PDB file of C-alpha atoms in Angstrom:
ATOM      1  CA  UNK A  10     -33.505 -18.030 -35.942  1.00 62.00           C
ATOM      2  CA  UNK A  11     -32.347 -14.791 -37.118  1.00 79.00           C
ATOM      3  CA  UNK A  12     -31.531 -13.906 -33.254  1.00 93.00           C
ATOM      4  CA  UNK A  13     -32.775 -10.708 -31.442  1.00 96.00           C
ATOM      5  CA  UNK A  14     -33.548  -8.198 -33.915  1.00 97.00           C
ATOM      6  CA  UNK A  15     -33.466  -4.258 -33.414  1.00 97.00           C
ATOM      7  CA  UNK A  16     -34.228  -1.345 -35.254  1.00 97.00           C
ATOM      8  CA  UNK A  17     -33.159   1.131 -36.052  1.00 97.00           C
ATOM      9  CA  UNK A  18     -29.529   0.382 -36.335  1.00 96.00           C
ATOM     10  CA  UNK A  19     -28.526   3.940 -36.158  1.00 97.00           C
ATOM     11  CA  UNK A  20     -30.901   7.202 -35.153  1.00 97.00           C
ATOM     12  CA  UNK A  21     -29.816  10.944 -35.026  1.00 97.00           C
ATOM     13  CA  UNK A  22     -32.433  13.116 -33.541  1.00 96.00           C
ATOM     14  CA  UNK A  23     -32.712  16.692 -32.277  1.00 97.00           C
ATOM     15  CA  UNK A  24     -33.281  17.559 -28.885  1.00 97.00           C
ATOM     16  CA  UNK A  25     -37.014  17.404 -27.701  1.00 97.00           C
ATOM     17  CA  UNK A  26     -37.959  14.937 -30.505  1.00 97.00           C
ATOM     18  CA  UNK A  27     -39.413  11.537 -29.596  1.00 97.00           C
ATOM     19  CA  UNK A  28     -37.576   8.492 -30.246  1.00 98.00           C
ATOM     20  CA  UNK A  29     -38.945   5.042 -30.541  1.00 98.00           C
ATOM     21  CA  UNK A  30     -36.672   1.750 -30.776  1.00 98.00           C
ATOM     22  CA  UNK A  31     -37.682  -1.466 -31.562  1.00 98.00           C
ATOM     23  CA  UNK A  32     -36.900  -5.163 -30.723  1.00 98.00           C
ATOM     24  CA  UNK A  33     -37.838  -8.642 -31.848  1.00 98.00           C
ATOM     25  CA  UNK A  34     -36.887 -11.102 -29.194  1.00 97.00           C
ATOM     26  CA  UNK A  35     -35.833 -14.743 -30.285  1.00 95.00           C
ATOM     27  CA  UNK A  36     -38.891 -16.946 -30.716  1.00 94.00           C
ATOM     28  CA  UNK A  37     -39.946 -18.889 -27.627  1.00 91.00           C
ATOM     29  CA  UNK A  38     -37.921 -16.533 -25.421  1.00 92.00           C
ATOM     30  CA  UNK A  39     -39.899 -15.166 -22.551  1.00 89.00           C
ATOM     31  CA  UNK A  40     -37.712 -12.721 -20.848  1.00 91.00           C
ATOM     32  CA  UNK A  41     -36.840  -9.632 -22.887  1.00 94.00           C
ATOM     33  CA  UNK A  42     -34.357  -6.689 -21.253  1.00 94.00           C
ATOM     34  CA  UNK A  43     -33.417  -3.662 -22.273  1.00 96.00           C
ATOM     35  CA  UNK A  44     -30.010  -2.094 -21.704  1.00 95.00           C
ATOM     36  CA  UNK A  45     -28.154   1.220 -22.405  1.00 96.00           C
ATOM     37  CA  UNK A  46     -24.370   1.193 -23.016  1.00 94.00           C
ATOM     38  CA  UNK A  47     -22.043   4.099 -22.625  1.00 92.00           C
ATOM     39  CA  UNK A  48     -18.441   4.540 -22.637  1.00 85.00           C
ATOM     40  CA  UNK A  49     -18.718   5.746 -19.119  1.00 84.00           C
ATOM     41  CA  UNK A  50     -20.955   3.305 -17.347  1.00 85.00           C
ATOM     42  CA  UNK A  51     -20.934   0.435 -19.629  1.00 86.00           C
ATOM     43  CA  UNK A  52     -24.130  -1.795 -19.865  1.00 89.00           C
ATOM     44  CA  UNK A  53     -27.020  -0.509 -17.511  1.00 90.00           C
ATOM     45  CA  UNK A  54     -29.929  -2.589 -17.402  1.00 90.00           C
ATOM     46  CA  UNK A  55     -33.036  -0.486 -17.831  1.00 94.00           C
ATOM     47  CA  UNK A  56     -36.333  -2.762 -17.616  1.00 94.00           C
ATOM     48  CA  UNK A  57     -37.269  -6.173 -18.234  1.00 93.00           C
ATOM     49  CA  UNK A  58     -40.225  -8.204 -19.017  1.00 94.00           C
ATOM     50  CA  UNK A  59     -41.409 -11.761 -18.670  1.00 91.00           C
ATOM     51  CA  UNK A  60     -44.131 -13.022 -20.637  1.00 92.00           C
ATOM     52  CA  UNK A  61     -44.811  -9.486 -21.767  1.00 94.00           C
ATOM     53  CA  UNK A  62     -45.211  -7.899 -18.346  1.00 93.00           C
ATOM     54  CA  UNK A  63     -42.825  -5.598 -17.000  1.00 93.00           C
ATOM     55  CA  UNK A  64     -41.087  -6.709 -13.931  1.00 90.00           C
ATOM     56  CA  UNK A  65     -38.760  -4.311 -13.028  1.00 87.00           C
ATOM     57  CA  UNK A  66     -38.403  -0.871 -14.607  1.00 91.00           C
ATOM     58  CA  UNK A  67     -36.023   0.551 -11.662  1.00 88.00           C
ATOM     59  CA  UNK A  68     -33.177   1.106 -14.190  1.00 89.00           C
ATOM     60  CA  UNK A  69     -35.285   3.625 -16.292  1.00 93.00           C
ATOM     61  CA  UNK A  70     -33.912   6.900 -15.818  1.00 87.00           C
ATOM     62  CA  UNK A  71     -36.637   8.975 -15.637  1.00 85.00           C
ATOM     63  CA  UNK A  72     -40.467   9.519 -16.906  1.00 91.00           C
ATOM     64  CA  UNK A  73     -39.225  10.340 -20.355  1.00 95.00           C
ATOM     65  CA  UNK A  74     -38.316   6.868 -20.807  1.00 97.00           C
ATOM     66  CA  UNK A  75     -41.058   4.133 -21.289  1.00 97.00           C
ATOM     67  CA  UNK A  76     -41.051   0.543 -22.625  1.00 97.00           C
ATOM     68  CA  UNK A  77     -43.896  -1.685 -23.846  1.00 97.00           C
ATOM     69  CA  UNK A  78     -44.282  -5.340 -24.955  1.00 97.00           C
ATOM     70  CA  UNK A  79     -47.570  -5.727 -26.484  1.00 96.00           C
ATOM     71  CA  UNK A  80     -46.885  -9.326 -27.447  1.00 95.00           C
ATOM     72  CA  UNK A  81     -44.541 -11.866 -27.136  1.00 94.00           C
ATOM     73  CA  UNK A  82     -42.750 -10.749 -30.312  1.00 95.00           C
ATOM     74  CA  UNK A  83     -42.297  -7.212 -30.085  1.00 96.00           C
ATOM     75  CA  UNK A  84     -41.088  -4.529 -27.618  1.00 98.00           C
ATOM     76  CA  UNK A  85     -40.391  -0.866 -27.978  1.00 98.00           C
ATOM     77  CA  UNK A  86     -38.552   1.635 -25.942  1.00 98.00           C
ATOM     78  CA  UNK A  87     -39.179   5.193 -26.119  1.00 98.00           C
ATOM     79  CA  UNK A  88     -38.032   8.366 -25.006  1.00 97.00           C
ATOM     80  CA  UNK A  89     -39.990  11.262 -25.005  1.00 96.00           C
ATOM     81  CA  UNK A  90     -38.642  14.258 -25.256  1.00 96.00           C
ATOM     82  CA  UNK A  91     -35.281  13.170 -26.009  1.00 96.00           C
ATOM     83  CA  UNK A  92     -32.045  15.114 -24.551  1.00 96.00           C
ATOM     84  CA  UNK A  93     -28.415  14.941 -25.911  1.00 96.00           C
ATOM     85  CA  UNK A  94     -27.355  12.944 -22.422  1.00 95.00           C
ATOM     86  CA  UNK A  95     -29.708  10.254 -24.131  1.00 96.00           C
ATOM     87  CA  UNK A  96     -27.089   9.481 -26.546  1.00 97.00           C
ATOM     88  CA  UNK A  97     -25.762   5.780 -26.452  1.00 97.00           C
ATOM     89  CA  UNK A  98     -26.100   2.428 -27.739  1.00 97.00           C
ATOM     90  CA  UNK A  99     -29.513   0.757 -26.427  1.00 97.00           C
ATOM     91  CA  UNK A 100     -29.490  -3.130 -26.350  1.00 97.00           C
ATOM     92  CA  UNK A 101     -32.200  -5.477 -26.344  1.00 97.00           C
ATOM     93  CA  UNK A 102     -31.814  -9.205 -25.210  1.00 94.00           C
ATOM     94  CA  UNK A 103     -33.875 -12.165 -24.597  1.00 93.00           C
ATOM     95  CA  UNK A 104     -33.830 -15.640 -23.007  1.00 88.00           C
ATOM     96  CA  UNK A 105     -35.894 -18.295 -22.153  1.00 85.00           C
ATOM     97  CA  UNK A 106     -37.884 -19.191 -18.877  1.00 68.00           C
ATOM     98  CA  UNK A 107     -35.654 -21.874 -16.730  1.00 67.00           C
ATOM     99  CA  UNK A 108     -32.396 -22.224 -14.937  1.00 56.00           C
ATOM    100  CA  UNK A 109     -30.693 -18.743 -14.579  1.00 56.00           C
ATOM    101  CA  UNK A 110     -27.974 -19.982 -16.339  1.00 62.00           C
ATOM    102  CA  UNK A 111     -29.552 -19.711 -19.516  1.00 74.00           C
ATOM    103  CA  UNK A 112     -27.460 -17.057 -21.930  1.00 81.00           C
ATOM    104  CA  UNK A 113     -29.361 -13.600 -22.636  1.00 86.00           C
ATOM    105  CA  UNK A 114     -28.941 -12.890 -26.491  1.00 92.00           C
ATOM    106  CA  UNK A 115     -28.228  -9.774 -27.367  1.00 94.00           C
ATOM    107  CA  UNK A 116     -29.371  -7.635 -30.558  1.00 95.00           C
ATOM    108  CA  UNK A 117     -26.956  -5.538 -32.402  1.00 94.00           C
ATOM    109  CA  UNK A 118     -27.971  -2.395 -31.059  1.00 96.00           C
ATOM    110  CA  UNK A 119     -29.275   0.956 -31.795  1.00 97.00           C
ATOM    111  CA  UNK A 120     -26.872   3.703 -31.578  1.00 97.00           C
ATOM    112  CA  UNK A 121     -28.840   6.949 -30.755  1.00 98.00           C
ATOM    113  CA  UNK A 122     -27.408  10.174 -30.990  1.00 97.00           C
ATOM    114  CA  UNK A 123     -29.548  13.159 -29.854  1.00 97.00           C
ATOM    115  CA  UNK A 124     -27.899  16.539 -31.174  1.00 96.00           C
TER     116      UNK A 124
ATOM    117  CA  UNK B  18     -23.555  -2.551  -2.799  1.00 81.00           C
ATOM    118  CA  UNK B  19     -23.548  -5.204  -5.414  1.00 81.00           C
ATOM    119  CA  UNK B  20     -20.680  -4.179  -8.070  1.00 90.00           C
ATOM    120  CA  UNK B  21     -18.380  -6.131 -10.986  1.00 94.00           C
ATOM    121  CA  UNK B  22     -15.006  -4.425 -11.368  1.00 95.00           C
ATOM    122  CA  UNK B  23     -12.888  -5.134 -14.469  1.00 96.00           C
ATOM    123  CA  UNK B  24      -9.259  -4.650 -15.013  1.00 96.00           C
ATOM    124  CA  UNK B  25      -7.203  -3.557 -17.039  1.00 96.00           C
ATOM    125  CA  UNK B  26      -9.747  -0.919 -18.575  1.00 94.00           C
ATOM    126  CA  UNK B  27      -7.744  -1.330 -22.123  1.00 95.00           C
ATOM    127  CA  UNK B  28      -4.976  -3.353 -23.163  1.00 97.00           C
ATOM    128  CA  UNK B  29      -2.937  -3.411 -26.393  1.00 97.00           C
ATOM    129  CA  UNK B  30      -0.743  -6.821 -27.208  1.00 97.00           C
ATOM    130  CA  UNK B  31       0.904  -8.331 -29.950  1.00 97.00           C
ATOM    131  CA  UNK B  32      -0.754 -10.979 -32.273  1.00 97.00           C
ATOM    132  CA  UNK B  33       0.542 -14.394 -30.895  1.00 97.00           C
ATOM    133  CA  UNK B  34       0.860 -13.228 -27.323  1.00 97.00           C
ATOM    134  CA  UNK B  35      -1.162 -14.399 -24.408  1.00 98.00           C
ATOM    135  CA  UNK B  36      -3.011 -12.049 -22.227  1.00 97.00           C
ATOM    136  CA  UNK B  37      -5.181 -12.051 -18.877  1.00 98.00           C
ATOM    137  CA  UNK B  38      -8.224 -10.303 -17.804  1.00 98.00           C
ATOM    138  CA  UNK B  39      -9.460  -9.685 -14.367  1.00 98.00           C
ATOM    139  CA  UNK B  40     -12.676  -9.433 -12.990  1.00 98.00           C
ATOM    140  CA  UNK B  41     -13.679  -8.547  -9.238  1.00 97.00           C
ATOM    141  CA  UNK B  42     -17.126  -8.736  -7.900  1.00 96.00           C
ATOM    142  CA  UNK B  43     -19.026  -8.166  -4.964  1.00 95.00           C
ATOM    143  CA  UNK B  44     -22.352  -9.528  -6.008  1.00 91.00           C
ATOM    144  CA  UNK B  45     -24.193 -11.871  -3.692  1.00 89.00           C
ATOM    145  CA  UNK B  46     -25.742 -14.209  -3.236  1.00 89.00           C
ATOM    146  CA  UNK B  47     -23.843 -15.622  -6.217  1.00 90.00           C
ATOM    147  CA  UNK B  48     -25.206 -17.500  -9.036  1.00 88.00           C
ATOM    148  CA  UNK B  49     -23.063 -17.869 -11.994  1.00 90.00           C
ATOM    149  CA  UNK B  50     -20.464 -15.381 -14.208  1.00 93.00           C
ATOM    150  CA  UNK B  51     -19.991 -14.972 -17.844  1.00 94.00           C
ATOM    151  CA  UNK B  52     -17.388 -13.429 -19.786  1.00 96.00           C
ATOM    152  CA  UNK B  53     -18.982 -11.912 -22.813  1.00 95.00           C
ATOM    153  CA  UNK B  54     -17.044 -10.734 -25.896  1.00 96.00           C
ATOM    154  CA  UNK B  55     -18.432  -7.685 -27.772  1.00 95.00           C
ATOM    155  CA  UNK B  56     -17.214  -6.600 -30.904  1.00 94.00           C
ATOM    156  CA  UNK B  57     -17.414  -3.410 -32.226  1.00 90.00           C
ATOM    157  CA  UNK B  58     -20.815  -2.246 -33.210  1.00 87.00           C
ATOM    158  CA  UNK B  59     -22.284  -5.595 -32.300  1.00 91.00           C
ATOM    159  CA  UNK B  60     -24.099  -6.980 -29.268  1.00 93.00           C
ATOM    160  CA  UNK B  61     -22.178  -8.830 -26.684  1.00 94.00           C
ATOM    161  CA  UNK B  62     -21.845 -12.618 -27.060  1.00 93.00           C
ATOM    162  CA  UNK B  63     -21.288 -15.115 -24.346  1.00 92.00           C
ATOM    163  CA  UNK B  64     -17.988 -17.121 -23.876  1.00 94.00           C
ATOM    164  CA  UNK B  65     -18.176 -19.018 -21.103  1.00 92.00           C
ATOM    165  CA  UNK B  66     -20.179 -19.485 -17.915  1.00 90.00           C
ATOM    166  CA  UNK B  67     -18.927 -20.144 -14.660  1.00 91.00           C
ATOM    167  CA  UNK B  68     -20.867 -21.621 -11.671  1.00 89.00           C
ATOM    168  CA  UNK B  69     -19.808 -21.520  -8.029  1.00 84.00           C
ATOM    169  CA  UNK B  70     -18.491 -25.340  -8.128  1.00 86.00           C
ATOM    170  CA  UNK B  71     -16.291 -24.690 -11.294  1.00 87.00           C
ATOM    171  CA  UNK B  72     -12.486 -23.176 -10.876  1.00 91.00           C
ATOM    172  CA  UNK B  73     -11.655 -23.365 -14.739  1.00 95.00           C
ATOM    173  CA  UNK B  74     -13.428 -23.923 -17.926  1.00 93.00           C
ATOM    174  CA  UNK B  75     -11.983 -23.609 -21.382  1.00 93.00           C
ATOM    175  CA  UNK B  76     -13.600 -22.770 -24.958  1.00 91.00           C
ATOM    176  CA  UNK B  77     -10.606 -22.797 -27.478  1.00 94.00           C
ATOM    177  CA  UNK B  78      -8.237 -20.317 -27.114  1.00 96.00           C
ATOM    178  CA  UNK B  79      -9.929 -18.837 -24.086  1.00 96.00           C
ATOM    179  CA  UNK B  80      -9.761 -20.081 -20.394  1.00 96.00           C
ATOM    180  CA  UNK B  81     -11.838 -18.510 -17.589  1.00 97.00           C
ATOM    181  CA  UNK B  82     -11.137 -19.128 -14.085  1.00 96.00           C
ATOM    182  CA  UNK B  83     -13.059 -18.762 -10.750  1.00 96.00           C
ATOM    183  CA  UNK B  84     -12.235 -18.182  -7.076  1.00 94.00           C
ATOM    184  CA  UNK B  85     -15.758 -17.974  -5.643  1.00 91.00           C
ATOM    185  CA  UNK B  86     -13.649 -17.421  -1.937  1.00 92.00           C
ATOM    186  CA  UNK B  87     -12.241 -14.302  -2.848  1.00 94.00           C
ATOM    187  CA  UNK B  88     -14.631 -13.402  -5.774  1.00 95.00           C
ATOM    188  CA  UNK B  89     -12.083 -13.282  -8.479  1.00 96.00           C
ATOM    189  CA  UNK B  90     -12.461 -14.306 -12.092  1.00 97.00           C
ATOM    190  CA  UNK B  91     -10.320 -14.046 -14.819  1.00 97.00           C
ATOM    191  CA  UNK B  92     -10.031 -14.696 -18.799  1.00 98.00           C
ATOM    192  CA  UNK B  93      -6.797 -15.884 -20.212  1.00 98.00           C
ATOM    193  CA  UNK B  94      -6.709 -15.778 -24.073  1.00 97.00           C
ATOM    194  CA  UNK B  95      -3.614 -17.705 -25.598  1.00 97.00           C
ATOM    195  CA  UNK B  96      -2.113 -17.275 -28.798  1.00 97.00           C
ATOM    196  CA  UNK B  97      -4.108 -14.077 -29.424  1.00 97.00           C
ATOM    197  CA  UNK B  98      -5.478 -13.214 -32.945  1.00 97.00           C
ATOM    198  CA  UNK B  99      -6.413 -10.108 -34.787  1.00 97.00           C
ATOM    199  CA  UNK B 100     -10.012 -11.386 -34.439  1.00 96.00           C
ATOM    200  CA  UNK B 101      -9.510 -11.077 -30.374  1.00 97.00           C
ATOM    201  CA  UNK B 102      -9.850  -7.321 -30.838  1.00 97.00           C
ATOM    202  CA  UNK B 103     -13.020  -6.599 -28.931  1.00 97.00           C
ATOM    203  CA  UNK B 104     -14.460  -5.552 -25.626  1.00 96.00           C
ATOM    204  CA  UNK B 105     -14.261  -8.609 -22.819  1.00 97.00           C
ATOM    205  CA  UNK B 106     -17.394  -7.833 -20.547  1.00 95.00           C
ATOM    206  CA  UNK B 107     -17.607  -9.993 -16.978  1.00 95.00           C
ATOM    207  CA  UNK B 108     -21.401 -10.738 -16.114  1.00 92.00           C
ATOM    208  CA  UNK B 109     -22.326 -11.938 -12.749  1.00 92.00           C
ATOM    209  CA  UNK B 110     -25.769 -13.389 -12.196  1.00 87.00           C
ATOM    210  CA  UNK B 111     -27.106 -13.116  -8.603  1.00 84.00           C
ATOM    211  CA  UNK B 112     -28.888 -16.002  -7.322  1.00 81.00           C
ATOM    212  CA  UNK B 113     -32.486 -16.074  -7.274  1.00 74.00           C
ATOM    213  CA  UNK B 114     -32.983 -13.506  -9.464  1.00 68.00           C
ATOM    214  CA  UNK B 115     -32.777 -12.131 -12.822  1.00 68.00           C
ATOM    215  CA  UNK B 116     -30.557  -9.423 -11.763  1.00 74.00           C
ATOM    216  CA  UNK B 117     -27.174  -9.371 -14.151  1.00 81.00           C
ATOM    217  CA  UNK B 118     -24.595  -7.099 -12.667  1.00 88.00           C
ATOM    218  CA  UNK B 119     -22.113  -5.966 -15.539  1.00 89.00           C
ATOM    219  CA  UNK B 120     -18.495  -5.009 -15.654  1.00 92.00           C
ATOM    220  CA  UNK B 121     -17.606  -1.876 -17.724  1.00 90.00           C
ATOM    221  CA  UNK B 122     -15.228  -4.215 -19.764  1.00 93.00           C
ATOM    222  CA  UNK B 123     -11.922  -4.537 -20.978  1.00 96.00           C
ATOM    223  CA  UNK B 124     -11.200  -3.055 -24.429  1.00 95.00           C
ATOM    224  CA  UNK B 125      -8.436  -5.539 -25.953  1.00 97.00           C
ATOM    225  CA  UNK B 126      -6.558  -4.770 -29.270  1.00 97.00           C
ATOM    226  CA  UNK B 127      -4.449  -7.081 -31.075  1.00 97.00           C
ATOM    227  CA  UNK B 128      -2.094  -5.713 -33.368  1.00 97.00           C
ATOM    228  CA  UNK B 129       0.188  -7.574 -36.040  1.00 95.00           C
TER     229      UNK B 129
END
């Protein structure tokens, strides 16, 4: 398996534009997580899905952020409209059902810059 | 409040030297603690996992310790190599939930 695949790797957009980040989890994994990483705050959980269903979105900063998982192999994180303070690296991670000891595997991240 | 704090924030050491990174947590109830290594421009990768009953665990030149009573963990790196330069993130899993609490990481730089 190629691991968790995220696209694009880098995104530069103007304030006010819509941004869509994409994630393909590892096949067979049924938990998918979206994280945001900044220098100041480190890694923060935004939302996670179990079997394509959003379970906890309490980390989503505000209504400008939305996430979907239409099937087991694809998820999107959308920001509309984007703002400069959204600039960060966004990570997607997945793991499989079972013991909580199972490792979450991370993608390489999408570096978002909003100017 | 569930928190994970790491120290130092950054560290520079000479190649071949040893170093120890610290992690203190207040997450409760505790399930397990992982140390992740994050290379620049990459996602974090798990190095070790510690459960409540484990005091120490090694993975090559990496040795993690856990004191569940004081809620402290350390990651000791022996005979550092240039490739050890990365951020090391302590992550605590809360029992009975999918909640992972992340430290902000220690940025390690190994210089020749």
